[in-house]
Short mmCIF file of C-alpha atoms in Angstrom, two decimals:
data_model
loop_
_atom_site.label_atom_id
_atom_site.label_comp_id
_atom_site.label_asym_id
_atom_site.label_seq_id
_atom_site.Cartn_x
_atom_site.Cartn_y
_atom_site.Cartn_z
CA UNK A 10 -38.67 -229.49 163.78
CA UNK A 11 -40.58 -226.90 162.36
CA UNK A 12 -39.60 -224.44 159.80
CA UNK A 13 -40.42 -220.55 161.03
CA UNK A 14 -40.66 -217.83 157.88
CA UNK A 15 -39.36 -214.65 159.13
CA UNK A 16 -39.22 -212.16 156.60
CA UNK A 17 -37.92 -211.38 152.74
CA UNK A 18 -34.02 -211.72 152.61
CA UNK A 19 -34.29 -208.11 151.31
CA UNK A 20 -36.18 -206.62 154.52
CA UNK A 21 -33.58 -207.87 156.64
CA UNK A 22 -30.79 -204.63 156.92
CA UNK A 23 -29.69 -204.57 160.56
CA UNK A 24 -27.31 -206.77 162.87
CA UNK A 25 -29.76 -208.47 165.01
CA UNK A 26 -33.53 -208.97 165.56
CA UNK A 27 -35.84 -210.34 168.48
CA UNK A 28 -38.28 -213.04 167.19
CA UNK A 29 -41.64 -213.60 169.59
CA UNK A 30 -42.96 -217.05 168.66
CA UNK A 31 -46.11 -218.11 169.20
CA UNK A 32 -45.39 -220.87 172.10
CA UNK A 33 -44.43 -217.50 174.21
CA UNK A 34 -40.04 -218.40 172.97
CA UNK A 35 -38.11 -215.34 172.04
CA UNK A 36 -35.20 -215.56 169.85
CA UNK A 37 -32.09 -213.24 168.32
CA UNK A 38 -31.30 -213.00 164.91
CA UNK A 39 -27.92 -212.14 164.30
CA UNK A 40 -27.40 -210.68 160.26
CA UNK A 41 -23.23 -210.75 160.21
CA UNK A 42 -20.59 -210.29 157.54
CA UNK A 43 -19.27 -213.50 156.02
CA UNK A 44 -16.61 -214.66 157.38
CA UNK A 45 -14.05 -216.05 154.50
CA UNK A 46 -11.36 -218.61 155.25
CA UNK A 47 -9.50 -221.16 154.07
CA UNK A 48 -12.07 -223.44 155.39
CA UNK A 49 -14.91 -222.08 153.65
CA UNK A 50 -13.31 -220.77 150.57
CA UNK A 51 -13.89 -223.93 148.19
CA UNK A 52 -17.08 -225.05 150.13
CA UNK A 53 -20.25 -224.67 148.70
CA UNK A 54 -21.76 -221.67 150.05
CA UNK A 55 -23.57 -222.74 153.32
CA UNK A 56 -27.24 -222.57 153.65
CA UNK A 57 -27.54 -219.52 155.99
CA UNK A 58 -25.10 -217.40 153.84
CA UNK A 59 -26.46 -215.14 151.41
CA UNK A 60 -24.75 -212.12 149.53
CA UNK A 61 -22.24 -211.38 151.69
CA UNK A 62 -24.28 -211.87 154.71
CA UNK A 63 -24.83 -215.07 157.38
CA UNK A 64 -27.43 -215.43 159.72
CA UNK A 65 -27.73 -216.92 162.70
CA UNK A 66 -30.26 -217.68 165.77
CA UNK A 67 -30.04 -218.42 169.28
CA UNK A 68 -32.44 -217.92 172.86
CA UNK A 69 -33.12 -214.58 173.44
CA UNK A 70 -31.80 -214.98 177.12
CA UNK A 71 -28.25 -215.77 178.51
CA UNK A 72 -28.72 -219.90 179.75
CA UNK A 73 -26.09 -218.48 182.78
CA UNK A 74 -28.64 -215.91 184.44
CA UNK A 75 -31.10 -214.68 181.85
CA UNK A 76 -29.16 -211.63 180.01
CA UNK A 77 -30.51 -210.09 177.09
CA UNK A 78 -28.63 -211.48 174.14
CA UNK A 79 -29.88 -208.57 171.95
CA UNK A 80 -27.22 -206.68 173.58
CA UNK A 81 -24.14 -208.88 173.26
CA UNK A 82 -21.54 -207.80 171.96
CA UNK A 83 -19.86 -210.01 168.92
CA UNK A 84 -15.94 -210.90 168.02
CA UNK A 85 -14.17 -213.64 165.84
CA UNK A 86 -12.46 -216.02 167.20
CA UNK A 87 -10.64 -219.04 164.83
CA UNK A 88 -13.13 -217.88 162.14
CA UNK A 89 -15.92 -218.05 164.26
CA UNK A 90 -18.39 -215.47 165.53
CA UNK A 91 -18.60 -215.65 169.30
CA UNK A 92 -21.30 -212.93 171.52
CA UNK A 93 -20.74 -212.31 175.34
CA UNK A 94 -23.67 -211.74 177.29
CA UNK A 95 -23.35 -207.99 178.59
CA UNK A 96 -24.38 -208.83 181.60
CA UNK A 97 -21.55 -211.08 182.97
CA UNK A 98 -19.44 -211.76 179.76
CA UNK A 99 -20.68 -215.34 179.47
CA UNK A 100 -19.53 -216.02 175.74
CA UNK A 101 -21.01 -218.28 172.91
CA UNK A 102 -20.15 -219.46 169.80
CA UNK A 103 -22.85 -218.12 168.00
CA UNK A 104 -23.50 -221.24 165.66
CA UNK A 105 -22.62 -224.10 167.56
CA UNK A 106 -23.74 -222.46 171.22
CA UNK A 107 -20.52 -223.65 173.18
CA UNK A 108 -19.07 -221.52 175.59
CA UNK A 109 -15.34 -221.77 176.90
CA UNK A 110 -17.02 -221.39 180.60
CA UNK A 111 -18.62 -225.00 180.14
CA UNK A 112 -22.86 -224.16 179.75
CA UNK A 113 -24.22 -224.05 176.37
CA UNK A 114 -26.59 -221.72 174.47
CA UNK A 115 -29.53 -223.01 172.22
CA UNK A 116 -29.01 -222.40 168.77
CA UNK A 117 -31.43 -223.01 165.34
CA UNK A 118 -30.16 -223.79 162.13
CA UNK A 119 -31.33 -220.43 159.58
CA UNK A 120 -31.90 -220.94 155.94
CA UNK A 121 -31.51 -218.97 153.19
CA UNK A 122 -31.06 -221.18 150.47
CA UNK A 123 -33.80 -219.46 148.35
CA UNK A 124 -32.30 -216.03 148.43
CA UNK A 125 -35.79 -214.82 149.36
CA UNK A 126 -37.25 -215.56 152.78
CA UNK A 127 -35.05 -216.41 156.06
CA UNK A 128 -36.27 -219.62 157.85
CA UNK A 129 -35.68 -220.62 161.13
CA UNK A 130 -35.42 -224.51 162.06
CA UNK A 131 -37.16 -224.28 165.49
CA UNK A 132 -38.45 -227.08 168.26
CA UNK A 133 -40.95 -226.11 170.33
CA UNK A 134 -40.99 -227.61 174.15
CA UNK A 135 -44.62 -228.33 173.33
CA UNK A 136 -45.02 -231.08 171.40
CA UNK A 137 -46.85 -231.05 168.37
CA UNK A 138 -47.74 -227.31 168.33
CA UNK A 139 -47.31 -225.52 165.42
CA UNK A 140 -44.77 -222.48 165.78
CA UNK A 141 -45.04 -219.10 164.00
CA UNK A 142 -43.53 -215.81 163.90
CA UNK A 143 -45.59 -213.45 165.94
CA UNK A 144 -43.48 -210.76 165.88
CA UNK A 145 -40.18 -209.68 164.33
CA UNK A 146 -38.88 -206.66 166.17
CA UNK A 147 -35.51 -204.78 165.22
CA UNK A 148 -33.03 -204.13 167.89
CA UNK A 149 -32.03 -200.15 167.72
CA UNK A 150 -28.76 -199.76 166.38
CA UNK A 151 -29.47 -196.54 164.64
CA UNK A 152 -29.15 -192.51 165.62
CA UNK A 153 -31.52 -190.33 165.05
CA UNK A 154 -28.87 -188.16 163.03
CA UNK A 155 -29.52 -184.36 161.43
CA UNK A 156 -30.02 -184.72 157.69
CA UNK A 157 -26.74 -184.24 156.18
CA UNK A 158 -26.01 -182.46 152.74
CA UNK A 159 -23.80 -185.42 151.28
CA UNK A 160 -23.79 -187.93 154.37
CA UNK A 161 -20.41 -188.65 153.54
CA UNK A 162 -16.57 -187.67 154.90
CA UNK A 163 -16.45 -184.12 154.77
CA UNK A 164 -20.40 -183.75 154.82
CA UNK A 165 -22.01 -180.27 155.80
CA UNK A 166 -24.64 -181.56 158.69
CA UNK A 167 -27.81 -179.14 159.97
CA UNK A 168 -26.52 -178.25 163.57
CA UNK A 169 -29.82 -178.33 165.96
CA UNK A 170 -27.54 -176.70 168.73
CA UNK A 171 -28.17 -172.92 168.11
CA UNK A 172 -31.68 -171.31 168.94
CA UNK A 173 -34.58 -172.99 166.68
CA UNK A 174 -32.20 -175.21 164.87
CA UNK A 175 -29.60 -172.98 163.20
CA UNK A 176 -27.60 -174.49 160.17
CA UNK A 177 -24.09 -174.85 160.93
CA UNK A 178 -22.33 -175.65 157.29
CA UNK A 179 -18.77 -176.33 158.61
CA UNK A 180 -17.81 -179.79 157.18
CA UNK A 181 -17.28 -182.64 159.27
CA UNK A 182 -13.84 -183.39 159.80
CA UNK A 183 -12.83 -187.08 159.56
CA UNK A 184 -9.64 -188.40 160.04
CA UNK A 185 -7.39 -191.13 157.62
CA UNK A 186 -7.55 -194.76 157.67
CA UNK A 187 -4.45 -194.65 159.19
CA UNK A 188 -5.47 -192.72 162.38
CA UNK A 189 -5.44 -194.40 165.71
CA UNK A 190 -8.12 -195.22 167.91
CA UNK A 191 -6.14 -192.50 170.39
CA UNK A 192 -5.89 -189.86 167.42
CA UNK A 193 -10.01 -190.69 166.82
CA UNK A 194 -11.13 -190.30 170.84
CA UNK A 195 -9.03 -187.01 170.96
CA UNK A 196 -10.51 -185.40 167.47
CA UNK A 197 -14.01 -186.65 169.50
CA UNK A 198 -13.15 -185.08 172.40
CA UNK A 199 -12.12 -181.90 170.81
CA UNK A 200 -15.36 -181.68 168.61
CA UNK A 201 -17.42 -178.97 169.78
CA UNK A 202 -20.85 -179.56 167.13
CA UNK A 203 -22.68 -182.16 168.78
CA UNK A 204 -24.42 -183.87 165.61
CA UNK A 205 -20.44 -183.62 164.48
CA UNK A 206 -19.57 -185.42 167.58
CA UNK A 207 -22.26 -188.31 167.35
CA UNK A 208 -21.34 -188.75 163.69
CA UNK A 209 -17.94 -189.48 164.35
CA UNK A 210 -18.48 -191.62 167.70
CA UNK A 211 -20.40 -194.03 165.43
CA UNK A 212 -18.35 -193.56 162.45
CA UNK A 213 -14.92 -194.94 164.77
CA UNK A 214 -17.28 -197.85 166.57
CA UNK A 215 -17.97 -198.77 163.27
CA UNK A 216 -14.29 -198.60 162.10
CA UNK A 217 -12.83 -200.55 165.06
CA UNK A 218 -15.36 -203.30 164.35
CA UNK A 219 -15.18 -203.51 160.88
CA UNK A 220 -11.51 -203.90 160.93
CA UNK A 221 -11.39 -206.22 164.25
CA UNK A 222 -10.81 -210.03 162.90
CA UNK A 223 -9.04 -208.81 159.82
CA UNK A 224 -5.37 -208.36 158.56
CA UNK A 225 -5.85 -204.53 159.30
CA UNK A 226 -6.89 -203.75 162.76
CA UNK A 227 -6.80 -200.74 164.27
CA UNK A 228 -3.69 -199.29 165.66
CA UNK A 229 -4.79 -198.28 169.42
CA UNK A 230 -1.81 -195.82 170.12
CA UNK A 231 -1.41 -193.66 172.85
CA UNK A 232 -1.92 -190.22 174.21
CA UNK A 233 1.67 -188.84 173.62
CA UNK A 234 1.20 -187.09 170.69
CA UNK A 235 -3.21 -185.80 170.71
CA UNK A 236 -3.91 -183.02 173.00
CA UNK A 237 -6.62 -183.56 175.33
CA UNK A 238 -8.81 -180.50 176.18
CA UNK A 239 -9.51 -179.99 179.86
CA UNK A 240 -13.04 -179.52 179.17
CA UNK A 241 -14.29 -180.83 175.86
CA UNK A 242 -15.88 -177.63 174.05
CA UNK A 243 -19.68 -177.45 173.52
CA UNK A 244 -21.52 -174.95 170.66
CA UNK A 245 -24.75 -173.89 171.12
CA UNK A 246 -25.23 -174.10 175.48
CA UNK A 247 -24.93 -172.22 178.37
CA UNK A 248 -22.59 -173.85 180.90
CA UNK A 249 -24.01 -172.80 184.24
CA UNK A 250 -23.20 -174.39 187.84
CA UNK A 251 -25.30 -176.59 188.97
CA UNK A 252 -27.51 -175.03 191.31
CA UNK A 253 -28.65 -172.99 188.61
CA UNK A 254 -30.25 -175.33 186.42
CA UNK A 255 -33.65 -174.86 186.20
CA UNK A 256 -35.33 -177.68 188.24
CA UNK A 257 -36.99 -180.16 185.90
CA UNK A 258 -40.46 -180.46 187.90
CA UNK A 259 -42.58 -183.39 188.54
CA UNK A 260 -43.18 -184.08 184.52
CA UNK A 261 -46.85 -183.18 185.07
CA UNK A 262 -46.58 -180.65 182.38
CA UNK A 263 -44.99 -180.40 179.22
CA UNK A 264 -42.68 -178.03 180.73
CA UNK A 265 -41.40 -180.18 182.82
CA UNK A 266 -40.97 -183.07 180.79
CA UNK A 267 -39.00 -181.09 178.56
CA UNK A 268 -36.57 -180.21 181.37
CA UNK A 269 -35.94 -183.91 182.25
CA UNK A 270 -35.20 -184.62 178.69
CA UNK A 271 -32.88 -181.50 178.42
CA UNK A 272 -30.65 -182.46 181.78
CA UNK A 273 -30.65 -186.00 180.42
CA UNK A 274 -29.12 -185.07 176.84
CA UNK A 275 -26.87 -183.39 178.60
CA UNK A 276 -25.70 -186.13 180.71
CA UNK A 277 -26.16 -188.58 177.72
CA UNK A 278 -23.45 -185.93 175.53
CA UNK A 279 -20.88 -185.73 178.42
CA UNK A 280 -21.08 -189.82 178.68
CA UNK A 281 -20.01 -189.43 175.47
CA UNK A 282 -16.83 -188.28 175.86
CA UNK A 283 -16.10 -190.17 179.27
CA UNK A 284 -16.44 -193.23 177.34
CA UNK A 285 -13.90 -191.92 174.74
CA UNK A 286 -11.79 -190.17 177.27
CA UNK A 287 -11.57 -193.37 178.81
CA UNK A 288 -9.81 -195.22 175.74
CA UNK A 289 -7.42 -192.88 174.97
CA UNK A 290 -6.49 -191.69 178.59
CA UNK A 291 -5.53 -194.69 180.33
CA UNK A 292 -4.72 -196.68 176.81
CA UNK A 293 -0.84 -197.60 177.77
CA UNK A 294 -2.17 -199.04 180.93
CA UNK A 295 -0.86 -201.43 182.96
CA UNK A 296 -1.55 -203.58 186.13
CA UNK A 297 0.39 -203.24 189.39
CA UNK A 298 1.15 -207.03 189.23
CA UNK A 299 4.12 -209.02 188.96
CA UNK A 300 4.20 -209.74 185.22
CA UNK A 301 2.22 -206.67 183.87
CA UNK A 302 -0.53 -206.63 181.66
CA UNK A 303 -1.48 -203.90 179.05
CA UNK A 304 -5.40 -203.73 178.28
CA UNK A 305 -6.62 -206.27 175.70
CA UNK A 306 -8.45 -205.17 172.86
CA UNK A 307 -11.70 -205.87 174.13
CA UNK A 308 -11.83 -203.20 176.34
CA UNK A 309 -11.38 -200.74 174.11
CA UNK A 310 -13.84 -202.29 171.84
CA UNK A 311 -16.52 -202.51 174.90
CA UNK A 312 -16.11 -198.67 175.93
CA UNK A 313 -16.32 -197.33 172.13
CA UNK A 314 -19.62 -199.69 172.36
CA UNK A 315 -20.32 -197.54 175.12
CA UNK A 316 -19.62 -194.17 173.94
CA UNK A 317 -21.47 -195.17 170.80
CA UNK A 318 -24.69 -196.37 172.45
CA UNK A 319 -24.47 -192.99 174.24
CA UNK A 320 -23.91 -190.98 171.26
CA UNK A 321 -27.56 -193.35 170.25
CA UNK A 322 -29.07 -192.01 173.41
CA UNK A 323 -27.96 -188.64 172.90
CA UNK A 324 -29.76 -188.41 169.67
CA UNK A 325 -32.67 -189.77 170.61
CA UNK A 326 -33.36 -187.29 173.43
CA UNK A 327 -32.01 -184.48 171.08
CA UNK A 328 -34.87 -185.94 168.86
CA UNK A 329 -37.58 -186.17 171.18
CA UNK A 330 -37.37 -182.63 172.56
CA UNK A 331 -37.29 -181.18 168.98
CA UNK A 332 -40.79 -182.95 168.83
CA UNK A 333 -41.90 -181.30 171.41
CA UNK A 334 -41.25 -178.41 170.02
CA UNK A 335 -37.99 -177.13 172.10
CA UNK A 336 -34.51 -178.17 171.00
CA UNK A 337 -31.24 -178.64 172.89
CA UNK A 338 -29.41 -175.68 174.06
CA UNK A 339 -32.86 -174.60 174.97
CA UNK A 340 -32.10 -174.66 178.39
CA UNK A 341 -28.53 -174.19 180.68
CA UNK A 342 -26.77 -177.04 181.29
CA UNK A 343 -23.95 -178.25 184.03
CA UNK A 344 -21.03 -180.07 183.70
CA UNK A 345 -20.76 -181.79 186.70
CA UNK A 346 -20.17 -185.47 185.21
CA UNK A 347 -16.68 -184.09 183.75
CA UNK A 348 -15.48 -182.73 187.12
CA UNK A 349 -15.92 -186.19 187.98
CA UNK A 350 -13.62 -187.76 184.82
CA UNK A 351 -10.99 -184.44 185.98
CA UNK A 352 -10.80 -185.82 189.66
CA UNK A 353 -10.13 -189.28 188.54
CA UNK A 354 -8.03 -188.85 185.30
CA UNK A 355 -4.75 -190.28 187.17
CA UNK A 356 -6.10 -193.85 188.07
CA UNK A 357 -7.89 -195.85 185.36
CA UNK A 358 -10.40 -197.68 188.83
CA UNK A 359 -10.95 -194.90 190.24
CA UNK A 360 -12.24 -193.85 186.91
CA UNK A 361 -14.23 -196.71 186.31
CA UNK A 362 -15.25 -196.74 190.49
CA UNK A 363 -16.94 -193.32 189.89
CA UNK A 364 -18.41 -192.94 186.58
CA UNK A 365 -19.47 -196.36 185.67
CA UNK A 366 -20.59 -197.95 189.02
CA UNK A 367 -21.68 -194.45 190.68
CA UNK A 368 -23.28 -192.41 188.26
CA UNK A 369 -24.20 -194.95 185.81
CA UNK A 370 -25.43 -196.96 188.26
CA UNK A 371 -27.24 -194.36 190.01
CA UNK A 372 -28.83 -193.91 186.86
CA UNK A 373 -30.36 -197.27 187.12
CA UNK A 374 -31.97 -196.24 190.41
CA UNK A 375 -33.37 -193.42 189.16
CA UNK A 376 -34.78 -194.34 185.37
CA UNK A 377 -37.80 -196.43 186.64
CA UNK A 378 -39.41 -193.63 188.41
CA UNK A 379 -38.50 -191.36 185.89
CA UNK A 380 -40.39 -193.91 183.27
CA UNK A 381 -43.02 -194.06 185.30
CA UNK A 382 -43.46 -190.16 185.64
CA UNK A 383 -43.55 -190.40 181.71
CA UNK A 384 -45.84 -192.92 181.11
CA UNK A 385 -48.57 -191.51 183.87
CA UNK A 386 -48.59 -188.10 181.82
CA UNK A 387 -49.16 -189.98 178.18
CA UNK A 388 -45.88 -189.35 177.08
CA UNK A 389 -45.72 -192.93 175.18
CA UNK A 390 -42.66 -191.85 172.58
CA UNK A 391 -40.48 -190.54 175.32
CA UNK A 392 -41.34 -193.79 177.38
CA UNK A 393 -40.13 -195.69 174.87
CA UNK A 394 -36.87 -193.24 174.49
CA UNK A 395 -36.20 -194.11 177.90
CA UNK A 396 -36.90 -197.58 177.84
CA UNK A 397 -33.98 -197.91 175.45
CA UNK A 398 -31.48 -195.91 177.58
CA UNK A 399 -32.25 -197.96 180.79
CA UNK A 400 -31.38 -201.54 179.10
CA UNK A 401 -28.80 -200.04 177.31
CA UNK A 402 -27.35 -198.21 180.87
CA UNK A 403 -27.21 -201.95 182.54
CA UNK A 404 -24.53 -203.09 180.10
CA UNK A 405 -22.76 -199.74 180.69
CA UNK A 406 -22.71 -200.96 184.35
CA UNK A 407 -21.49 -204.27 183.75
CA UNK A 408 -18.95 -202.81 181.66
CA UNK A 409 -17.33 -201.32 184.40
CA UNK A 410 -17.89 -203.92 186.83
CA UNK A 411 -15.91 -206.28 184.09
CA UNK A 412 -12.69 -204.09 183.86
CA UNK A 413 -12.63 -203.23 187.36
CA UNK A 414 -13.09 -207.26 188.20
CA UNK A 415 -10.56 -207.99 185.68
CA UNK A 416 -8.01 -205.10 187.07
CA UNK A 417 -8.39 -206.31 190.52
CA UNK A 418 -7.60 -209.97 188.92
CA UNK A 419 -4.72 -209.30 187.83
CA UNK A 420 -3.44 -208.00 191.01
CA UNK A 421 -5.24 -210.04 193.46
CA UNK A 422 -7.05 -207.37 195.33
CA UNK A 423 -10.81 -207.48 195.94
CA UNK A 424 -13.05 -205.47 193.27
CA UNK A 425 -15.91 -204.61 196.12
CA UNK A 426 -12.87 -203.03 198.61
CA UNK A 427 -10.93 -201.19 195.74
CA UNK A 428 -14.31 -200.02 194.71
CA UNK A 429 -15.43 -198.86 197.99
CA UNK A 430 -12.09 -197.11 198.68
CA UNK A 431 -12.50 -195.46 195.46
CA UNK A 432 -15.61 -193.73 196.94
CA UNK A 433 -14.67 -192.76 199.81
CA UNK A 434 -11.76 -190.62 198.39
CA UNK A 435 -13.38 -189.19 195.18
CA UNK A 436 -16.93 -188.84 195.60
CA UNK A 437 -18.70 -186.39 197.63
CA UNK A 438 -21.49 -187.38 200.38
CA UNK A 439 -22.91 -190.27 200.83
CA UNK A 440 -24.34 -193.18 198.10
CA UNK A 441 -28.22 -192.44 198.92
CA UNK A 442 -31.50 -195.21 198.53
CA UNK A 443 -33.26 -195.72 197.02
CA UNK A 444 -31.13 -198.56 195.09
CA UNK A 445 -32.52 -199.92 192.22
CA UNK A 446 -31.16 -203.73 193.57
CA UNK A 447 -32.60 -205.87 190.75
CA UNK A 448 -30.63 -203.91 188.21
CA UNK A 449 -27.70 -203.59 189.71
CA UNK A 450 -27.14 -207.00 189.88
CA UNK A 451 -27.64 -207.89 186.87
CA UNK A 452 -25.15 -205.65 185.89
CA UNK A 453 -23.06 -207.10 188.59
CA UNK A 454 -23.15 -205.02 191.57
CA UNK A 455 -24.45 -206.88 194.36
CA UNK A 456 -25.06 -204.90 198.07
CA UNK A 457 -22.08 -205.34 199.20
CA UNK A 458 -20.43 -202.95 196.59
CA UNK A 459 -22.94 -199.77 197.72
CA UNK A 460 -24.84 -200.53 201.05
CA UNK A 461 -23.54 -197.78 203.79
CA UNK A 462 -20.97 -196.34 202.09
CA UNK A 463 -20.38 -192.57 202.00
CA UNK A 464 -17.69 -190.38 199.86
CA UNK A 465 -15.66 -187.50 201.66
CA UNK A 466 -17.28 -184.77 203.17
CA UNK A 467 -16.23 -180.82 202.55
CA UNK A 468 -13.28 -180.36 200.82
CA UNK A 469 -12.04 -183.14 199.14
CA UNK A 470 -9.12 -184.81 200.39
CA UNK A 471 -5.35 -184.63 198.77
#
């Protein structure tokens, strides 16, 4: 077994980390809070525990069909830490590598013994060949937020929104630790500064996670007492309908390229609230079976991982164009994705039908070629912008595919019929190729789900 060095205890500051070896392997470090228990209390401290912190490391890829375990997300379970694949929700205790769906993940001891460099115990498939670190790449966690004045509750952030980058110094308004995750997805909803709402979209991810697995979780609540707007407000655009958004071009040109990355922040900021909308609109829930069952927590831990990874997106874009000299607001802007969330805000898979497995998903069809436009004009830092959406945009997928499968569980109807249904009655014209099949199912959707299928036609339907 050999003994990898990975970096300085000190360099290591986010969750997780790919590691490329040099026999071609790829691994994930995971950096996680210490988990205390009775267990562990009067143990000596364990030797991939350090300050607070434990590490561990297992295969970069799902053993059940390959998923990217950079993406999982993480929960405790009996005082373990335990990631799902986010492509089919395959789950692993992150130490041992057990699963409760029988396969088993490799894992590798980490050391950290000396409180300054992280070790990985590693065997290689190839015999005798010595195995080193040839790359140790962060996984992006972090927004690309305005500087703020304090950075702090209450902080004044730089608002980008207005015409070259005005400075908007109203405070950020957060709510109390005793706010529910209802009370948080309306004050989202209802925030009309967008670095505002990206701020606080990370700030409640961060909340609900923080205080998942402890004696404190977060209350979910419901919608009875938050008022939901009936279009969330937006400072510093011009709402304009559809057909008169400029169109974005072939990305030849600057020009262009700047209009694709202006109509996808905009899409990326409405996802935002969708994902939020979704928590706190359908959060009392409950399946039309015969003993019937609320949502667990998970899902409203997976869609505030969604609306936060949007919120990532969003800032990234925001980010990019401002480096190409333009800024967002720069252009008009539709808001065509929210008539979608209006038509659907009665049935919580119809909801999921449309957004997640039509838009989203058409999103996966359509982010290759827009790569592709990217990378033939030069535009490496945008590539790479776009590069992170797309992976992040499959989980989003499979996130929907997973509460819509588990809905249709529950009352023993099939997911591929209730979703085609779905479609028929709330989405206009027909689901058009080309279909991006690889990525759709990974994220679960296999042809059957979007081959031939049309919405209505005209006027929709009552």
């Amino acid at each position: 077994m050999a003994r990898v060095r990975l970096a300085p205890l000190t360099s290591l500051t986010q969750t997780r980390y790919v590691l490329h070896l040099s026999d071609g392997k790829r691994l994930v470090l995971f950096r996680l809070p210490t988990i205390e228990s009775p267990k562990t209390k009067d143990k000596p401290r364990a030797r991939n525990d350090a300050n607070g912190w434990s590490y561990y490391a297992m295969e970069a890829e799902c053993p059940h069909a390959g998923g990217p375990m950079k993406d999982s997300s993480i929960d405790i379970e009996d005082s373990a830490y335990i990631v799902s694949c986010p492509w089919h929700a395959y789950d692993f205790n992150v130490e041992t590598g057990e699963s409760s769906v029988g396969i088993k993940a490799c894992t590798f001891p980490v050391d950290v013994r000396d409180e300054e460099m992280v070790v990985v115990e590693y065997t290689s498939e190839k015999l005798g060949e010595k195995v080193e670190l040839v790359k140790l790449e962060a996984v992006s966690e972090q927004m690309k937020l305005k500087k703020s004045v304090n950075g702090a509750n209450g902080a004044t952030a730089t608002n980008g929104a207005g015409a070259g980058g005005e400075t908007d110094t109203a405070p950020i308004r957060y709510l109390d630790d005793n706010a529910t995750v209802c009370e948080w997805c309306a004050h989202i909803l209802n925030t009309s500064n967008p670095e505002h709402k990206i701020e606080l979209t990370a700030h409640l991810f961060k909340l609900f996670t923080e205080r998942e697995g402890t004696d404190k979780p977060m209350v979910i609540g419901d919608r009875s007492n938050v008022d939901l707007p009936d279009l969330p407000p937006r400072d510093g655009v011009k709402d304009v309908n559809r057909q008169a958004v400029p169109k974005p071009g072939r990305g030849g040109t600057q020009k262009s390229r700047i209009n694709m990355l202006h109509a996808l922040a905009n899409i990326e900021q409405w996802a935002i609230d969708l994902a939020v909308d979704i928590c706190v609109r359908f959060a009392k829930f409950q399946t039309n079976s015969a003993d019937a069952l609320g949502l667990p927590r998970a899902f409203f831990h997976d869609w505030l991982k969604v609306a936060n990874d949007e919120a990532k997106h969003f800032s990234l874009l925001r980010t990019r164009l401002e480096e190409l000299g333009s800024y967002f607001g720069a252009l008009p802007v539709h808001h065509g994705l929210w008539d979608s969330a209006s038509v659907t805000a009665h049935d919580l898979r119809a909801r999921i039908s449309i957004i997640a497995l039509v838009h989203e998903a058409r999103g996966l069809d359509v982010n290759p070629v827009t790569i592709d436009k990217f990378r033939k004009a030069g535009d490496g830092d945008s590539v790479d912008t776009l590069e992170i959406i797309h992976n992040d945009e499959i989980t989003h997928v499979t996130t929907g595919h997973r509460w819509l499968t588990w809905i249709c569980a529950q009352e023993e109807t099939d997911p591929v019929q209730v979703f085609r249904g779905n479609v028929q009655k709330y989405f206009r014209g027909p689901l058009r190729e080309p279909f991006n099949a690889e990525a759709r199912l990974q994220a679960g959707l296999d042809r059957r789900y979007y081959e031939n299928l049309s919405g209505y036609e005209g006027v929709q339907p009552a």
